[in-house]
C-alpha positions in Angstrom: 14.7 -10.4 -24.5 14.3 -12.4 -21.3 11.0 -13.9 -20.5 9.5 -12.6 -17.3 7.1 -14.2 -14.8 4.6 -12.1 -12.9 3.9 -13.2 -9.3 1.9 -12.0 -6.4 3.4 -12.4 -3.0 1.8 -11.9 0.4 4.3 -11.8 3.3 3.3 -11.7 7.0 4.4 -8.8 9.1 7.0 -10.8 11.0 9.1 -11.3 7.8 8.1 -8.3 5.7 11.3 -6.3 6.2 13.6 -9.1 5.5 11.6 -10.4 2.5 11.2 -6.9 1.0 15.0 -6.7 0.4 15.1 -10.2 -1.0 12.2 -9.6 -3.4 13.8 -6.3 -4.7 17.0 -8.2 -5.5 15.2 -10.9 -7.5 13.1 -8.7 -9.7 11.0 -5.6 -10.3 8.3 -4.7 -7.8 5.4 -3.5 -10.0 2.8 -2.8 -7.3 2.9 -3.0 -3.5 0.7 -2.4 -0.6 1.2 -2.6 3.2 -1.5 -4.1 5.3 -2.7 -2.5 8.6 -1.1 -5.5 10.4 2.3 -4.9 8.8 2.0 -7.5 6.1 3.3 -6.7 2.7 1.6 -7.6 -0.6 3.4 -7.1 -3.9 3.2 -7.9 -7.6 6.7 -8.8 -8.8 8.2 -9.5 -12.2 11.1 -12.0 -12.0 13.0 -13.7 -14.9 11.3 -17.0 -15.7 14.5 -18.9 -15.3 14.9 -18.0 -11.6 11.3 -18.3 -10.6 11.9 -21.6 -8.7 14.9 -20.1 -6.9 12.8 -17.0 -6.0 10.0 -19.1 -4.5 12.4 -21.4 -2.6 14.3 -18.3 -1.2 11.1 -16.7 0.0 9.8 -19.9 1.6 13.1 -20.3 3.4 13.2 -16.6 4.6 9.6 -16.7 5.8 9.6 -20.3 7.2 7.0 -21.2 4.7 4.5 -18.6 5.6 4.6 -16.6 2.4 1.7 -16.9 0.0 2.8 -16.9 -3.7 0.6 -17.1 -6.8 0.9 -16.2 -10.5 -0.4 -12.7 -11.2 
């Protein structure tokens, strides 16, 4: 069984559409909520081995404006 890492991401409205697709390709979206301002907050499970790749890709896609923390 593959080890999974749970992460919480908060993506600003400007990038939420683009980032949503990216996040769903990397792992399983466990919980999500949309902010009134269009921002998107999600709890995601990604394989531990691609965690760094996931973070780098999100930072690149959002020009560093994503907020990521361990869930």
